[in-house]
Amino acid sequence: MQRMGMMIGIVPEKIAEYKALHAAVWPAVLARLAEANVRNYTIFLREPENVMFGYWEYHGTDFEADMRHIAADPETQRWWTFCSPCQAPLASRAEGEHWAMMEPVFHMD
């Protein structure tokens, strides 16, 4: 299992909309995440900086293939049409990233 953290900005005027979307995530989107070996997924919001921190545990063996599996799903693609306008990707993110992945530096069980 890999613990993974990621960050992204959020458009201040879209915070309420983003929260409402995530209060009722579509079942097909959740199912696709589970199929792609994602577990224990949490998104945190920090205001007034308007950044979000995402955390999940990846239980698979081929992360890139599992992420392609998520991205290929029409219902997930439709979900992203609602979420993406709320998000403000970080300028420092790596090529091809939407959420900027983070390096783990400490963990305590």
PDB file of C-alpha atoms in Angstrom, residues 8-104:
ATOM      1  CA  ILE A   8      -4.607  21.822  -5.848  1.00  0.00           C
ATOM      2  CA  GLY A   9      -6.042  25.290  -5.536  1.00  0.00           C
ATOM      3  CA  ILE A  10      -9.737  26.042  -5.475  1.00  0.00           C
ATOM      4  CA  VAL A  11     -11.585  28.992  -6.990  1.00  0.00           C
ATOM      5  CA  PRO A  12     -12.919  30.916  -3.960  1.00  0.00           C
ATOM      6  CA  GLU A  13     -16.308  31.567  -5.558  1.00  0.00           C
ATOM      7  CA  LYS A  14     -16.698  27.820  -6.234  1.00  0.00           C
ATOM      8  CA  ILE A  15     -16.003  26.494  -2.725  1.00  0.00           C
ATOM      9  CA  ALA A  16     -19.678  26.019  -1.812  1.00  0.00           C
ATOM     10  CA  GLU A  17     -20.345  24.263  -5.126  1.00  0.00           C
ATOM     11  CA  TYR A  18     -17.336  21.976  -4.661  1.00  0.00           C
ATOM     12  CA  LYS A  19     -18.419  21.083  -1.141  1.00  0.00           C
ATOM     13  CA  ALA A  20     -21.942  20.314  -2.361  1.00  0.00           C
ATOM     14  CA  LEU A  21     -20.614  18.056  -5.117  1.00  0.00           C
ATOM     15  CA  HIS A  22     -18.484  16.134  -2.649  1.00  0.00           C
ATOM     16  CA  ALA A  23     -21.276  15.798  -0.120  1.00  0.00           C
ATOM     17  CA  ALA A  24     -22.904  13.440  -2.637  1.00  0.00           C
ATOM     18  CA  VAL A  25     -20.227  11.944  -4.896  1.00  0.00           C
ATOM     19  CA  TRP A  26     -21.809   9.881  -7.648  1.00  0.00           C
ATOM     20  CA  PRO A  27     -21.772   6.129  -6.898  1.00  0.00           C
ATOM     21  CA  ALA A  28     -20.228   5.296 -10.301  1.00  0.00           C
ATOM     22  CA  VAL A  29     -17.302   7.626  -9.580  1.00  0.00           C
ATOM     23  CA  LEU A  30     -16.719   6.014  -6.194  1.00  0.00           C
ATOM     24  CA  ALA A  31     -16.953   2.553  -7.749  1.00  0.00           C
ATOM     25  CA  ARG A  32     -14.359   3.423 -10.397  1.00  0.00           C
ATOM     26  CA  LEU A  33     -11.963   4.697  -7.729  1.00  0.00           C
ATOM     27  CA  ALA A  34     -12.393   1.445  -5.805  1.00  0.00           C
ATOM     28  CA  GLU A  35     -11.835  -0.599  -8.985  1.00  0.00           C
ATOM     29  CA  ALA A  36      -8.590   1.339  -9.460  1.00  0.00           C
ATOM     30  CA  ASN A  37      -7.344   0.283  -6.014  1.00  0.00           C
ATOM     31  CA  VAL A  38      -7.885   3.658  -4.307  1.00  0.00           C
ATOM     32  CA  ARG A  39      -8.930   3.473  -0.661  1.00  0.00           C
ATOM     33  CA  ASN A  40      -9.289   5.852   2.280  1.00  0.00           C
ATOM     34  CA  TYR A  41      -9.598   8.939   0.045  1.00  0.00           C
ATOM     35  CA  THR A  42      -9.982  12.268   1.835  1.00  0.00           C
ATOM     36  CA  ILE A  43      -9.894  15.872   0.588  1.00  0.00           C
ATOM     37  CA  PHE A  44      -9.130  18.700   3.005  1.00  0.00           C
ATOM     38  CA  LEU A  45      -9.716  22.420   2.333  1.00  0.00           C
ATOM     39  CA  ARG A  46      -7.583  25.215   3.769  1.00  0.00           C
ATOM     40  CA  GLU A  47      -9.035  28.703   3.755  1.00  0.00           C
ATOM     41  CA  PRO A  48      -8.199  31.552   3.335  1.00  0.00           C
ATOM     42  CA  GLU A  49      -5.336  30.207   1.203  1.00  0.00           C
ATOM     43  CA  ASN A  50      -7.885  28.287  -0.886  1.00  0.00           C
ATOM     44  CA  VAL A  51      -5.844  25.146  -1.337  1.00  0.00           C
ATOM     45  CA  MET A  52      -6.967  21.561  -1.035  1.00  0.00           C
ATOM     46  CA  PHE A  53      -4.962  18.587   0.138  1.00  0.00           C
ATOM     47  CA  GLY A  54      -5.996  15.156  -1.054  1.00  0.00           C
ATOM     48  CA  TYR A  55      -4.900  11.907   0.565  1.00  0.00           C
ATOM     49  CA  TRP A  56      -5.506   8.344  -0.516  1.00  0.00           C
ATOM     50  CA  GLU A  57      -4.070   4.912  -0.071  1.00  0.00           C
ATOM     51  CA  TYR A  58      -3.214   3.079  -3.259  1.00  0.00           C
ATOM     52  CA  HIS A  59      -3.428  -0.714  -2.993  1.00  0.00           C
ATOM     53  CA  GLY A  60      -2.583  -1.692  -6.557  1.00  0.00           C
ATOM     54  CA  THR A  61       0.561  -2.655  -8.428  1.00  0.00           C
ATOM     55  CA  ASP A  62       0.312  -0.455 -11.555  1.00  0.00           C
ATOM     56  CA  PHE A  63      -0.607   3.098 -10.586  1.00  0.00           C
ATOM     57  CA  GLU A  64      -0.429   4.525 -14.110  1.00  0.00           C
ATOM     58  CA  ALA A  65      -2.725   1.814 -15.502  1.00  0.00           C
ATOM     59  CA  ASP A  66      -5.189   2.289 -12.660  1.00  0.00           C
ATOM     60  CA  MET A  67      -5.241   6.063 -13.238  1.00  0.00           C
ATOM     61  CA  ARG A  68      -5.896   5.441 -16.951  1.00  0.00           C
ATOM     62  CA  HIS A  69      -8.766   3.148 -15.898  1.00  0.00           C
ATOM     63  CA  ILE A  70     -10.306   6.019 -13.932  1.00  0.00           C
ATOM     64  CA  ALA A  71      -9.737   8.546 -16.730  1.00  0.00           C
ATOM     65  CA  ALA A  72     -11.337   6.265 -19.342  1.00  0.00           C
ATOM     66  CA  ASP A  73     -14.643   6.096 -17.485  1.00  0.00           C
ATOM     67  CA  PRO A  74     -17.366   8.252 -19.143  1.00  0.00           C
ATOM     68  CA  GLU A  75     -19.153   8.905 -15.847  1.00  0.00           C
ATOM     69  CA  THR A  76     -15.912  10.036 -14.189  1.00  0.00           C
ATOM     70  CA  GLN A  77     -15.208  12.264 -17.186  1.00  0.00           C
ATOM     71  CA  ARG A  78     -18.660  13.807 -16.751  1.00  0.00           C
ATOM     72  CA  TRP A  79     -17.995  14.266 -12.991  1.00  0.00           C
ATOM     73  CA  TRP A  80     -14.810  16.132 -13.856  1.00  0.00           C
ATOM     74  CA  THR A  81     -16.789  18.590 -15.999  1.00  0.00           C
ATOM     75  CA  PHE A  82     -18.411  19.765 -12.754  1.00  0.00           C
ATOM     76  CA  CYS A  83     -15.325  19.604 -10.510  1.00  0.00           C
ATOM     77  CA  SER A  84     -12.614  20.960 -12.815  1.00  0.00           C
ATOM     78  CA  PRO A  85     -14.046  24.497 -13.114  1.00  0.00           C
ATOM     79  CA  CYS A  86     -13.877  24.720  -9.309  1.00  0.00           C
ATOM     80  CA  GLN A  87     -10.203  23.795  -9.200  1.00  0.00           C
ATOM     81  CA  ALA A  88      -7.119  25.956  -9.762  1.00  0.00           C
ATOM     82  CA  PRO A  89      -4.149  23.669 -10.522  1.00  0.00           C
ATOM     83  CA  LEU A  90      -0.844  24.755  -9.014  1.00  0.00           C
ATOM     84  CA  ALA A  91       1.643  26.349 -11.404  1.00  0.00           C
ATOM     85  CA  SER A  92       4.381  24.143  -9.911  1.00  0.00           C
ATOM     86  CA  ARG A  93       2.683  20.846 -10.775  1.00  0.00           C
ATOM     87  CA  ALA A  94       4.547  18.340 -12.954  1.00  0.00           C
ATOM     88  CA  GLU A  95       3.827  17.913 -16.639  1.00  0.00           C
ATOM     89  CA  GLY A  96       0.586  15.969 -17.071  1.00  0.00           C
ATOM     90  CA  GLU A  97      -0.612  16.487 -13.480  1.00  0.00           C
ATOM     91  CA  HIS A  98      -3.873  18.169 -12.528  1.00  0.00           C
ATOM     92  CA  TRP A  99      -3.486  17.701  -8.769  1.00  0.00           C
ATOM     93  CA  ALA A 100       0.180  18.226  -7.816  1.00  0.00           C
ATOM     94  CA  MET A 101       1.585  15.078  -6.235  1.00  0.00           C
ATOM     95  CA  MET A 102       3.549  15.407  -2.999  1.00  0.00           C
ATOM     96  CA  GLU A 103       6.567  13.611  -1.568  1.00  0.00           C
ATOM     97  CA  PRO A 104       5.963  11.764   1.705  1.00  0.00           C
TER      98      PRO A 104
END
